[in-house]
mmCIF file of C-alpha atoms in Angstrom:
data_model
loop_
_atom_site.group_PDB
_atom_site.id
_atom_site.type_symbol
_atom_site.label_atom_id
_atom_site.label_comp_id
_atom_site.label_asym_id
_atom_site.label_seq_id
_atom_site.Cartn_x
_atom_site.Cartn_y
_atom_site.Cartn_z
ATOM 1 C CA UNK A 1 18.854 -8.420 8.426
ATOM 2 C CA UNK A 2 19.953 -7.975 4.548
ATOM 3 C CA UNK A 3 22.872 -7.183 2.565
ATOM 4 C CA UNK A 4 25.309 -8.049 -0.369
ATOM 5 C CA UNK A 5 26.083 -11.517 -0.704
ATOM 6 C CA UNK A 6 29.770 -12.385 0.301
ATOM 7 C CA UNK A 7 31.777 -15.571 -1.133
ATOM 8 C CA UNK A 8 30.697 -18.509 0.484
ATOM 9 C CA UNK A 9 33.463 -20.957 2.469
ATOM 10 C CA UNK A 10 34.556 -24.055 0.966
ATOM 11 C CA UNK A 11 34.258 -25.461 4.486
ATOM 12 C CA UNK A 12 30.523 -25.086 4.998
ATOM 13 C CA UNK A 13 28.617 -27.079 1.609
ATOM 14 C CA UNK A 14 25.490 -26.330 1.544
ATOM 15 C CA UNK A 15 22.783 -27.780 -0.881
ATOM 16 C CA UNK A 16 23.456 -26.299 -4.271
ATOM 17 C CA UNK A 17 19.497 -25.253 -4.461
ATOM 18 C CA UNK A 18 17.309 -24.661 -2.442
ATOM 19 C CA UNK A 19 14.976 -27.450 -1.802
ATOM 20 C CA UNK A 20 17.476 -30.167 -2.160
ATOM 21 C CA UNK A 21 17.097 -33.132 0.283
ATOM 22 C CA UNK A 22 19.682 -33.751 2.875
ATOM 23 C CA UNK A 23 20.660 -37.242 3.043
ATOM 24 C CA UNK A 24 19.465 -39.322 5.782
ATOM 25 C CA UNK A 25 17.738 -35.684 7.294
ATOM 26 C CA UNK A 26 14.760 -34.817 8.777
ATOM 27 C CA UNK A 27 12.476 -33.807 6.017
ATOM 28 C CA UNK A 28 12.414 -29.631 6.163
ATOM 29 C CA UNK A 29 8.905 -29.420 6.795
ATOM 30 C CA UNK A 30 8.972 -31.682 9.560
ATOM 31 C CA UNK A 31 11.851 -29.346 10.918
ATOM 32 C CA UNK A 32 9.615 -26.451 9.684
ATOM 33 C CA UNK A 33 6.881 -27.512 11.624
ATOM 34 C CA UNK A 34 8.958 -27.717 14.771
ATOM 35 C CA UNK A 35 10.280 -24.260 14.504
ATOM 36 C CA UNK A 36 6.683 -22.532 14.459
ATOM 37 C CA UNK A 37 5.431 -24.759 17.504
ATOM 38 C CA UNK A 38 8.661 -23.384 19.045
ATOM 39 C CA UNK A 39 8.367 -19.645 18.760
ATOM 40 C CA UNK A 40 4.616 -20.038 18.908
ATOM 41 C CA UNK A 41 5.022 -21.165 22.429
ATOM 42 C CA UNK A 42 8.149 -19.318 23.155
ATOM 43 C CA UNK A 43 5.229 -16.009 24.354
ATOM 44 C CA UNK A 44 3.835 -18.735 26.785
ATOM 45 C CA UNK A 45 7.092 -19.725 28.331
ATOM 46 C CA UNK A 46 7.851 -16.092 28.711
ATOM 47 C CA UNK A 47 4.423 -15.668 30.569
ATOM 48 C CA UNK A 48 4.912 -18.750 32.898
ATOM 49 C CA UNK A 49 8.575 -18.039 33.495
ATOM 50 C CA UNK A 50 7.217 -14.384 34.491
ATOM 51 C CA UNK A 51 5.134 -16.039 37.127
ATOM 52 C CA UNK A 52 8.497 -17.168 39.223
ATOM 53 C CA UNK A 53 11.298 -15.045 37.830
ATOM 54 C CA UNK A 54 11.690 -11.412 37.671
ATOM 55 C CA UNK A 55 11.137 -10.321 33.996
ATOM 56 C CA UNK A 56 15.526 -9.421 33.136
ATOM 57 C CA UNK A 57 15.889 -12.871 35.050
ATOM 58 C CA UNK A 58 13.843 -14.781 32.421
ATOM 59 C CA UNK A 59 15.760 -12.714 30.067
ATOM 60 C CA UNK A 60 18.702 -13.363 31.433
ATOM 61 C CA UNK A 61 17.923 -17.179 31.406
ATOM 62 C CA UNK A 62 16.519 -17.605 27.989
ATOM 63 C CA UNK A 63 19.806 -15.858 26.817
ATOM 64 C CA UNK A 64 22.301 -18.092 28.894
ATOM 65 C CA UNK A 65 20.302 -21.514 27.875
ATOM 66 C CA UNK A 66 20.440 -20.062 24.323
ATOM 67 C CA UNK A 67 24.064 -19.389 24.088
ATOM 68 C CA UNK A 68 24.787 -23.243 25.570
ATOM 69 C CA UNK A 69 22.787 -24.785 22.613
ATOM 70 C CA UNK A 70 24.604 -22.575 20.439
ATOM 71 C CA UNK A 71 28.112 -22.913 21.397
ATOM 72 C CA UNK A 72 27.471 -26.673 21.556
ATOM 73 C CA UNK A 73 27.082 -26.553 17.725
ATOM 74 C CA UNK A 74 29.594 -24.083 17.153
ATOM 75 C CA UNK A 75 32.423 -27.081 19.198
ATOM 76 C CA UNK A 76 30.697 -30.019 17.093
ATOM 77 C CA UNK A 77 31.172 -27.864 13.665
ATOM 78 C CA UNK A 78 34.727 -26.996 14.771
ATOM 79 C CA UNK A 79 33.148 -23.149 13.889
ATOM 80 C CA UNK A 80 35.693 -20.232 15.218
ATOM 81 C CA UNK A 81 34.442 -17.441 16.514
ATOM 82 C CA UNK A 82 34.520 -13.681 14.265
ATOM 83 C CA UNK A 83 37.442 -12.129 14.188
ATOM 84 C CA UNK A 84 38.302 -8.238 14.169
ATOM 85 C CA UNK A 85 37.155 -5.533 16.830
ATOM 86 C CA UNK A 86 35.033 -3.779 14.457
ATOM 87 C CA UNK A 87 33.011 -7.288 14.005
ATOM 88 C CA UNK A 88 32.787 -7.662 18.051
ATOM 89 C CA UNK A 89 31.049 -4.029 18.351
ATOM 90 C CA UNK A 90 28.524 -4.251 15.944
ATOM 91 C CA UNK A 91 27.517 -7.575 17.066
ATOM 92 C CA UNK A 92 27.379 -6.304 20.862
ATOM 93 C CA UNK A 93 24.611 -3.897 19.304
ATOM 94 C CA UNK A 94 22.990 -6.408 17.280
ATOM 95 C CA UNK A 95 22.441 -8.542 20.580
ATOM 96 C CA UNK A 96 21.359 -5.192 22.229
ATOM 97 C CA UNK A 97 19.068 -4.395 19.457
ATOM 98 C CA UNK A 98 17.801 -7.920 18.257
ATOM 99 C CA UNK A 99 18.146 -10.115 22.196
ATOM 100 C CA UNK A 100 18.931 -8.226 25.361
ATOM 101 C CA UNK A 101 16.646 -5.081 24.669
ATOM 102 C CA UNK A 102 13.310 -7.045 22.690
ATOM 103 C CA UNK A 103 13.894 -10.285 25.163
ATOM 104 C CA UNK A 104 13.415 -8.256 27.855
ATOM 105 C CA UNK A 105 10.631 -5.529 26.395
ATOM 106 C CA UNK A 106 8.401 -8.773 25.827
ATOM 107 C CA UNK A 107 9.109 -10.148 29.553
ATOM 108 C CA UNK A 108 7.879 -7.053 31.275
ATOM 109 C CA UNK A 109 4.887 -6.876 28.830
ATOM 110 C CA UNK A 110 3.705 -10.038 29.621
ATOM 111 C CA UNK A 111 3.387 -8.836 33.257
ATOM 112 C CA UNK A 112 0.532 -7.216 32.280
ATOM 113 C CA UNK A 113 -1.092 -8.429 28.585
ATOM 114 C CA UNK A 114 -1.928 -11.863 27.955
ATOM 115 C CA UNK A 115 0.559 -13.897 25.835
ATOM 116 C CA UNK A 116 -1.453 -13.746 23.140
ATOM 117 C CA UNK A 117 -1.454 -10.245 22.585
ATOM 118 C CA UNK A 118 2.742 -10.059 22.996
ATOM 119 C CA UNK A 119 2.817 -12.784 20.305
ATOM 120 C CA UNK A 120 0.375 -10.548 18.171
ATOM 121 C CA UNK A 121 2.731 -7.830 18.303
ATOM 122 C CA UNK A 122 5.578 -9.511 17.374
ATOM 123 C CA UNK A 123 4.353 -9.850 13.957
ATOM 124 C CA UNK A 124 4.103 -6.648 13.352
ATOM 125 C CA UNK A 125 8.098 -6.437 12.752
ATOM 126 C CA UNK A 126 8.011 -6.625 9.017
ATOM 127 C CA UNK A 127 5.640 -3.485 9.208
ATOM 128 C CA UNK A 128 8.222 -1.725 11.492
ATOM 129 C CA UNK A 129 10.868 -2.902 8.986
ATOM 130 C CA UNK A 130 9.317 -1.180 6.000
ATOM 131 C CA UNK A 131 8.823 2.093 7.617
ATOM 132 C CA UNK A 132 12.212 2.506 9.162
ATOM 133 C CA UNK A 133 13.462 1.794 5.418
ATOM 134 C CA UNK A 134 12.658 4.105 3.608
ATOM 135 C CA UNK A 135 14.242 6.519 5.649
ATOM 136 C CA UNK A 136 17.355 4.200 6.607
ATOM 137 C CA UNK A 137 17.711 2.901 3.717
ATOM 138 C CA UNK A 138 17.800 5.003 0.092
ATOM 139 C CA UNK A 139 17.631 2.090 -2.263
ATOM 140 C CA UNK A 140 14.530 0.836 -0.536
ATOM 141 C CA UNK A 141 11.416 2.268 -2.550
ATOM 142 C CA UNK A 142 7.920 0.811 -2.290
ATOM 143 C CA UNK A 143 5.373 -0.168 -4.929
ATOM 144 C CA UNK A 144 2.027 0.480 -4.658
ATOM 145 C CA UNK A 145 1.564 -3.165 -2.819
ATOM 146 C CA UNK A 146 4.199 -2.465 -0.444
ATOM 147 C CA UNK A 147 2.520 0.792 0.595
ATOM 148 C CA UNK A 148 -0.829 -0.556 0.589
ATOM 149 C CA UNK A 149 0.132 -3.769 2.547
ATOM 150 C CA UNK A 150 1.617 -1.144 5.671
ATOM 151 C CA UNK A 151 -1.609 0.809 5.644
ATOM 152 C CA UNK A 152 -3.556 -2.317 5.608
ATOM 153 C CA UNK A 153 -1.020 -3.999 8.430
ATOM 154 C CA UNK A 154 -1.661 -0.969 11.185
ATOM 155 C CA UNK A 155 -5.426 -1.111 10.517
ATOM 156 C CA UNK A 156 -4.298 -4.545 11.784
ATOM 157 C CA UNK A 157 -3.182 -3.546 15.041
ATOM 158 C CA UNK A 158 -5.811 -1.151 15.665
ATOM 159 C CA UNK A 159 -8.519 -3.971 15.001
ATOM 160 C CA UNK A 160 -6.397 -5.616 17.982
ATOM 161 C CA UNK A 161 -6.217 -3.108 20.182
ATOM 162 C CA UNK A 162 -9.981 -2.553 19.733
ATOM 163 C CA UNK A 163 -8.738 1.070 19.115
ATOM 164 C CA UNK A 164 -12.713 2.297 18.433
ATOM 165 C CA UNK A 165 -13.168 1.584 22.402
ATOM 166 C CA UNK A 166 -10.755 3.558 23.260
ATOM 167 C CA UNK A 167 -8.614 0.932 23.702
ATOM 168 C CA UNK A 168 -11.013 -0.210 27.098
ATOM 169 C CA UNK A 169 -9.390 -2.308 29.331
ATOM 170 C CA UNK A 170 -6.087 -2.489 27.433
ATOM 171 C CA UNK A 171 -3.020 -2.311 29.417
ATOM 172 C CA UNK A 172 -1.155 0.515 27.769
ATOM 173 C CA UNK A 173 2.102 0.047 29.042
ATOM 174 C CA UNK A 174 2.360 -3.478 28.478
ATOM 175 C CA UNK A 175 1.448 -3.290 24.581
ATOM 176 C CA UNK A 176 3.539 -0.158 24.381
ATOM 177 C CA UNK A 177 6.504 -2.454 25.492
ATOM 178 C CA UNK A 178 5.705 -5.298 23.212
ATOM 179 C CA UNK A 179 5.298 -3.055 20.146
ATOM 180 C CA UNK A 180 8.520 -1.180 20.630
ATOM 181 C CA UNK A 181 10.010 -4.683 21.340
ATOM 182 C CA UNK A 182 9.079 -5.503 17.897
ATOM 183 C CA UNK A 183 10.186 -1.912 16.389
ATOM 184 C CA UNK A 184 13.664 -2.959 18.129
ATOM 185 C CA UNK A 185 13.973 -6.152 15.895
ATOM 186 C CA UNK A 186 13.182 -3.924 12.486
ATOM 187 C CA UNK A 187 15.798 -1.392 13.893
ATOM 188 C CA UNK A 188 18.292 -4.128 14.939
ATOM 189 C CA UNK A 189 17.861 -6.021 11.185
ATOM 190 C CA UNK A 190 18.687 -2.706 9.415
ATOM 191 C CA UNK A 191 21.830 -2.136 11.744
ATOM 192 C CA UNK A 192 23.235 -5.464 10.847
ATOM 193 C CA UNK A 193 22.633 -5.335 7.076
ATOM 194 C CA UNK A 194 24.395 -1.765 7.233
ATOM 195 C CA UNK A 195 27.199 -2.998 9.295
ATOM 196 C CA UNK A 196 27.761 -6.655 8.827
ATOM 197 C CA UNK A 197 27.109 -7.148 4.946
ATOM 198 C CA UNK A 198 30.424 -8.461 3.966
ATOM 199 C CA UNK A 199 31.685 -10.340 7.344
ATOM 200 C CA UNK A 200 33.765 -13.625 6.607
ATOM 201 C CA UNK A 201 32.785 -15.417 9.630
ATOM 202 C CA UNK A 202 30.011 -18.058 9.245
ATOM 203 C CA UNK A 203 26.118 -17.021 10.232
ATOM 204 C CA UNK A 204 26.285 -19.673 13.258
ATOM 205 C CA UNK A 205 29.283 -18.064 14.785
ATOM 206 C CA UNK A 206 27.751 -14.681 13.874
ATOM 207 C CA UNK A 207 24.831 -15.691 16.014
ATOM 208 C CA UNK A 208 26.115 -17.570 18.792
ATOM 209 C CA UNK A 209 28.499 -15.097 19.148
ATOM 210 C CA UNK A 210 25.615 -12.515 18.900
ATOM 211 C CA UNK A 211 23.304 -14.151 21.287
ATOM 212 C CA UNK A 212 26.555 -14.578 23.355
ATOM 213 C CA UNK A 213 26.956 -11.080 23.905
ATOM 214 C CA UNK A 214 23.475 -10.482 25.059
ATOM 215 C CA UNK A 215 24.079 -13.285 27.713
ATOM 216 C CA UNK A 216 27.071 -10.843 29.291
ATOM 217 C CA UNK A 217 24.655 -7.487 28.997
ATOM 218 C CA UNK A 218 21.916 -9.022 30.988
ATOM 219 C CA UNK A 219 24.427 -10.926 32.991
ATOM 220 C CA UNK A 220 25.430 -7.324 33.812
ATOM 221 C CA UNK A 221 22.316 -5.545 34.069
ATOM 222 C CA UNK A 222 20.140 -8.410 36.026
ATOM 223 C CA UNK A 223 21.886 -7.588 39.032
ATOM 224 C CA UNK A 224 21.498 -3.921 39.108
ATOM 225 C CA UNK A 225 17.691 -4.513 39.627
ATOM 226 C CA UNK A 226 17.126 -7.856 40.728
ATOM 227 C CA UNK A 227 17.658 -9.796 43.684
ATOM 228 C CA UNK A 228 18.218 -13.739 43.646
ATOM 229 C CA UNK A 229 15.195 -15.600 43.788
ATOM 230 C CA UNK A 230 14.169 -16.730 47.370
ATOM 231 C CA UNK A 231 13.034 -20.280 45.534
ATOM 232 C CA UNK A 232 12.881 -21.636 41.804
ATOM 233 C CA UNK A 233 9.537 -22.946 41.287
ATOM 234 C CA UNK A 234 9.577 -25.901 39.061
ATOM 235 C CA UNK A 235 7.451 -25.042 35.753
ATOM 236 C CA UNK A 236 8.669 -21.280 35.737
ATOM 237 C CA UNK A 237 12.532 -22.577 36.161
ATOM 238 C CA UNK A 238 11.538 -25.232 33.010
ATOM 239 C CA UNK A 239 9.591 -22.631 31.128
ATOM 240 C CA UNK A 240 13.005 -20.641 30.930
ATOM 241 C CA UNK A 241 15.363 -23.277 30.596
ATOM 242 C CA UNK A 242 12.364 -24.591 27.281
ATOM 243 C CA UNK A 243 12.708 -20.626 26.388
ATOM 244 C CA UNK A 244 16.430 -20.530 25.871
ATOM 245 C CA UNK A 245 16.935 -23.954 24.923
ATOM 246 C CA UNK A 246 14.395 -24.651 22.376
ATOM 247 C CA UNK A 247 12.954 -20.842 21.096
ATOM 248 C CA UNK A 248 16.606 -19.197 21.244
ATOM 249 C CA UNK A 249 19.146 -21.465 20.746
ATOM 250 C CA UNK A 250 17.355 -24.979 18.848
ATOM 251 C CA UNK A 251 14.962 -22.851 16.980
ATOM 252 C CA UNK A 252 18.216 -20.851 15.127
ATOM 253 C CA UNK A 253 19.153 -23.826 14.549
ATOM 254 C CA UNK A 254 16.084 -25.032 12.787
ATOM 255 C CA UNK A 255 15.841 -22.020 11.184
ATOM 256 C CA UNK A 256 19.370 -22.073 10.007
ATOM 257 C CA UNK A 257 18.789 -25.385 8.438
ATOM 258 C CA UNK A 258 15.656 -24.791 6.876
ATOM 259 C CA UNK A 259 16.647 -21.504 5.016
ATOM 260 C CA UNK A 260 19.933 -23.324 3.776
ATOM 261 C CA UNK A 261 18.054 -26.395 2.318
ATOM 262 C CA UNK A 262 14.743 -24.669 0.630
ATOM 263 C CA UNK A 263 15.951 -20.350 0.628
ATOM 264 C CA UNK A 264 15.158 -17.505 3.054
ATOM 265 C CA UNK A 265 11.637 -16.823 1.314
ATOM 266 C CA UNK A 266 9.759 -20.465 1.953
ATOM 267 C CA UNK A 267 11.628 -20.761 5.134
ATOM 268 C CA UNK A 268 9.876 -16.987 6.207
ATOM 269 C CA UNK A 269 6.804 -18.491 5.844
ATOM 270 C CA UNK A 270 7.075 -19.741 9.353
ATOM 271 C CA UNK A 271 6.223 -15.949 10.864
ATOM 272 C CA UNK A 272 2.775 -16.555 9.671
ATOM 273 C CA UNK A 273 2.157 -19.381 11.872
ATOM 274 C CA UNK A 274 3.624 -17.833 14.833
ATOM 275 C CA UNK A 275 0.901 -15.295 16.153
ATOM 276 C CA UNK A 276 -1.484 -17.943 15.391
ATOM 277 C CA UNK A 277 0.072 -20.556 17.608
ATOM 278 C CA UNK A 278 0.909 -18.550 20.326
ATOM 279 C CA UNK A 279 -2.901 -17.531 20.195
ATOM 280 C CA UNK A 280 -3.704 -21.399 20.368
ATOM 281 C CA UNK A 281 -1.197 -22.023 23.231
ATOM 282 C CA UNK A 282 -2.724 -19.039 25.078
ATOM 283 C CA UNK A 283 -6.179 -19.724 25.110
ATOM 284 C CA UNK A 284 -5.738 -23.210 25.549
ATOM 285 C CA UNK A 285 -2.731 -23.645 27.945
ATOM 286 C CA UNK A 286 -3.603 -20.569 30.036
ATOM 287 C CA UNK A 287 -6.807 -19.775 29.472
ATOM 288 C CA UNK A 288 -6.204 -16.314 28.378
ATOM 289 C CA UNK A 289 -9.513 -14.832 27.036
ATOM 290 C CA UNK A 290 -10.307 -13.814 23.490
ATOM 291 C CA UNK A 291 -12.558 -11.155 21.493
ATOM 292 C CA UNK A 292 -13.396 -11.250 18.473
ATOM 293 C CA UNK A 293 -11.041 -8.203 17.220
ATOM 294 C CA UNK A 294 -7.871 -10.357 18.219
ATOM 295 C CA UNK A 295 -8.180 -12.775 15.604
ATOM 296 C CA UNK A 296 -9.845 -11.115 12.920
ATOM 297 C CA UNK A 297 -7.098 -8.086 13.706
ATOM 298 C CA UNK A 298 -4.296 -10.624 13.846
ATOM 299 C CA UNK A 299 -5.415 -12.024 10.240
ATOM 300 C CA UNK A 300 -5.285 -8.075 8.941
ATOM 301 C CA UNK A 301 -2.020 -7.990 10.327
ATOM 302 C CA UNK A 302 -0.413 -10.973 9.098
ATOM 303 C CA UNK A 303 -1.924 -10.138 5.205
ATOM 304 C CA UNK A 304 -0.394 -6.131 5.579
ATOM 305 C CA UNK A 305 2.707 -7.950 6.546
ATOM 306 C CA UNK A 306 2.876 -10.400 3.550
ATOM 307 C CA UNK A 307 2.181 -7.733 1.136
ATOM 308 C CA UNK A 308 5.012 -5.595 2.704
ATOM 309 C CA UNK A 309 7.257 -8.573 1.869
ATOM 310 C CA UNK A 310 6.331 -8.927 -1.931
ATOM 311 C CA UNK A 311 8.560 -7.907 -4.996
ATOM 312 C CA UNK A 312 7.856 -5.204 -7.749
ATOM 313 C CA UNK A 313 7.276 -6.503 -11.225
ATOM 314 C CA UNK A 314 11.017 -5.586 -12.583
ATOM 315 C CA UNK A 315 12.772 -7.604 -9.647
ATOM 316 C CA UNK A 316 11.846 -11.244 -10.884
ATOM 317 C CA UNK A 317 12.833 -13.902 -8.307
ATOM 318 C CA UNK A 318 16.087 -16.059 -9.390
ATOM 319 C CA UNK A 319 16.648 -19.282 -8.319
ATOM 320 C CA UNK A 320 20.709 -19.194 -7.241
ATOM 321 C CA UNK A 321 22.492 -21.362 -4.713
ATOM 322 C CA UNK A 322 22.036 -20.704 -0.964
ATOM 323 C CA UNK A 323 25.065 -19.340 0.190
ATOM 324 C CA UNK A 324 26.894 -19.632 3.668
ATOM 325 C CA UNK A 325 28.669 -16.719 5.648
ATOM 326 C CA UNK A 326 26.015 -14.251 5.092
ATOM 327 C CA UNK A 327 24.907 -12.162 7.925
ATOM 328 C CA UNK A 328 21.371 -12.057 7.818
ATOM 329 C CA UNK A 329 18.306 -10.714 9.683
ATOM 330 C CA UNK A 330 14.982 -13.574 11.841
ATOM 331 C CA UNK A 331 12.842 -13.602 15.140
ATOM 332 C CA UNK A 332 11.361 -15.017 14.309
ATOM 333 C CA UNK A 333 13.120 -13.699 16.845
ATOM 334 C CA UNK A 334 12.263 -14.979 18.789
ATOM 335 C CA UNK A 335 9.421 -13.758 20.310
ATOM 336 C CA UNK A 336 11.322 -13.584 19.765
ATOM 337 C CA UNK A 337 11.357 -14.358 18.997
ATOM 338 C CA UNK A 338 12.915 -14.875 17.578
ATOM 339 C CA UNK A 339 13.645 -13.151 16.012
ATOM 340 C CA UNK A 340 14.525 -14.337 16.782
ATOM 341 C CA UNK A 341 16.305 -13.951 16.729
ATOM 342 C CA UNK A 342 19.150 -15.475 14.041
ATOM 343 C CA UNK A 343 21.600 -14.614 11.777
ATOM 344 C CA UNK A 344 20.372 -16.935 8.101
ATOM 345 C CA UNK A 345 22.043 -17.827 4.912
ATOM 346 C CA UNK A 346 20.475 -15.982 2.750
ATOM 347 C CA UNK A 347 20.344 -15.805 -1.243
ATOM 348 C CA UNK A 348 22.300 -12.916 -3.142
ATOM 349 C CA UNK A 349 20.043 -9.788 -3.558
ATOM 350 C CA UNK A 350 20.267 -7.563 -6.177
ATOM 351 C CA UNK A 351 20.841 -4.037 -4.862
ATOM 352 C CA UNK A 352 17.870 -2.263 -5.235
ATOM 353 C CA UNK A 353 13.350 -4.368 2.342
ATOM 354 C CA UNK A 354 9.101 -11.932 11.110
ATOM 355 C CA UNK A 355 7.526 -12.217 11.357
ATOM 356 C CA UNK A 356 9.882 -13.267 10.623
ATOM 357 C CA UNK A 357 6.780 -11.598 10.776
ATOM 358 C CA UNK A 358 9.755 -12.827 12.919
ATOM 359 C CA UNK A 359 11.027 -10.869 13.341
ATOM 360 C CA UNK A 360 12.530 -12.970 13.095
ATOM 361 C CA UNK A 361 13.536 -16.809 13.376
ATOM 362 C CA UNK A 362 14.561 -15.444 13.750
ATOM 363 C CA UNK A 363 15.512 -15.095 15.336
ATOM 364 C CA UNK A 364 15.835 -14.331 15.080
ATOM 365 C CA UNK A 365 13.289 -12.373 15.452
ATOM 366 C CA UNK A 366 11.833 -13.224 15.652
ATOM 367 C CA UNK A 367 10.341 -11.279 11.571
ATOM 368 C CA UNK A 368 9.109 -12.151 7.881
ATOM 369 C CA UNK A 369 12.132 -12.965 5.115
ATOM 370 C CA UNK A 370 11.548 -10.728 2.500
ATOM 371 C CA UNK A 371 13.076 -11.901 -1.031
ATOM 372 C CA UNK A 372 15.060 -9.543 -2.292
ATOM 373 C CA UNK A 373 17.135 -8.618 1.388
ATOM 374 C CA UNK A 374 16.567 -11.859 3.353
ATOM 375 C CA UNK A 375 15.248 -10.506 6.311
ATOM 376 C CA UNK A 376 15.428 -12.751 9.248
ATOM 377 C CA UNK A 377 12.457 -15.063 10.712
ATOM 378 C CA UNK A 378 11.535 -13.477 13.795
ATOM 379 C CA UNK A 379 11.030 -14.709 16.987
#
């Protein structure tokens, strides 16, 4: 999510540069830390909750857990909510485009592909994000680098896919599912900076409010095609409750925190970490089983990515204050990520594109922060 910068409130101070030490804190890469092991194990919460809970119940869960966190720190910050109808309806498709519809993409996927693999995908959002922007958006021209680092990034997920088998004993649907979940967030991060550049309300109201919203569609939809669990086994029930808790509504807030004290572009470094810790958590939690294209593909991926995210020569990075009361895109998510995903303060861009990889903190998305737009950290 990127766009102009508006004025920032008096109410909210944030450091005047990034990198400046919050008194009596937690150091930021302490909190940094956190948020990766968060939406790194956010794909294996979603895989255990899937073992009790249908997958738009998980959904459903993560989103309601997430919402509690968040409107807990919306009371304690005395944060109102965003005014104006027009405000209300974009957000209701930001939390269809960057929660309800990716959420619930990566819960059905992870019926049938191993958690590694979802988490994987997920960090392919930046490369999503670059395509869909040069049509979406005109400004948005690549370099030579930029170009390059796409081509190199879906060589990436081929390598993962083991695409010269013939993708053997791949579940289609399943990766279909977690790729377009991904493709959402990059859709959902351009809708917001086209639509919400400019709104006055402050980025934790934007995204509880957001991730609010996305509670009431699934709250609506679960229904339609579930039925109430006949019993809540213990670690699926805490694998959801850790899943909207911690990777939707604690992770924005680490996320928030981290891009406000040290900018949008170290703070996007966390996307990086995220495919390789839900690869960890995966193999060594659940025993999910590895080849050697996953890794190796995951590393192509993760280096198109980064060079999708890097600046032309003319658009020299500027050290300026981090500014509150920007809508941003992350998700990391959350797995999204996610992605995110989470609405972050983000520097002011000149006009001119997860893994957080995301994607995303996030998500956020889940989605990598790029520069120049301050895309969100996907999960």
């Amino acid at each position: 999510m990127s766009r102009p910068s508006p004025s920032a409130s008096p109410s909210s101070a944030l450091p005047s540069s990034p990198g400046a030490p919050r008194p009596g804190g937690v150091d930021w890469r302490v909190r940094f830390g956190a948020l990766a092991l968060i939406w790194g194990f956010s794909f294996l919460f979603i895989k255990v909750g899937t073992d009790g809970f249908a997958p738009f119940q998980v959904t459903f869960g993560r989103l309601l857990f997430g919402t509690a966190v968040l409107a807990v720190a919306m009371v304690a910050k005395r944060d109102r909510l965003p005014r104006g109808a027009r405000t209300w309806g974009h957000l209701a498709v930001a939390a269809f485009l960057l929660n309800a519809l990716p959420f619930s993409l990566f819960s059905y996927a992870e019926l049938t592909i191993p958690s590694t693999l979802a988490g994987i995908c997920n960090a392919t959002t930046p490369l999503w994000g670059m395509l869909l922007s040069l049509v979406a958006l005109s400004e948005d021209r690549p370099t030579r680098v930029r170009a390059a680092g796409l081509g190199i990034g879906f060589i990436g997920v081929l390598t993962v896919l083991g695409a010269w088998q013939g993708f053997s004993g791949l579940d289609v649907t399943g990766t279909a599912m977690a790729l377009l979940a991904s493709f959402s967030y990059a859709v959902g991060w351009i809708y917001v900076r086209r639509t919400l550049a400019g709104t006055d309300a402050s980025n934790l109201s934007l995204a509880g409010t957001q991730v609010g919203l996305a509670t009431v569609q699934l709250a609506i939809i679960t229904p339609l095609f579930t039925s109430w669990p006949e019993r809540f086994e213990i670690m699926p029930l805490l694998s959801v409750v850790a899943l909207g808790a911690l990777g939707t509504g604690a992770a924005m807030l680490l996320q928030y925190g981290v891009v406000a004290e040290v900018g949008p572009t170290t703070a996007s470094m966390v996307t990086y970490f995220i495919p390789v810790i839900a690869t960890a958590a995966g193999v060594a939690v659940l025993g999910e089983g590895l080849t050697w294209n996953t890794p190796v593909g995951a590393v192509i991926v993760l280096a198109g990515a980064a060079l999708t995210q890097t600046r032309g020569p003319r658009r020299a990075a500027r050290r300026e204050p981090v500014r509150d009361h920007v809508p941003t895109a992350t998700p990391a998510g959350t797995p999204a990520g996610t992605p995110t995903p989470a609405m972050t303060p983000a520097t002011p861009s000149t006009p001119a594109a997860p893994s957080t990889p995301a994607a995303s903190t996030a998500t956020t998305a889940p989605v990598g922060a790029d520069p120049d737009r301050s895309r969100p950290v996907a999960q």
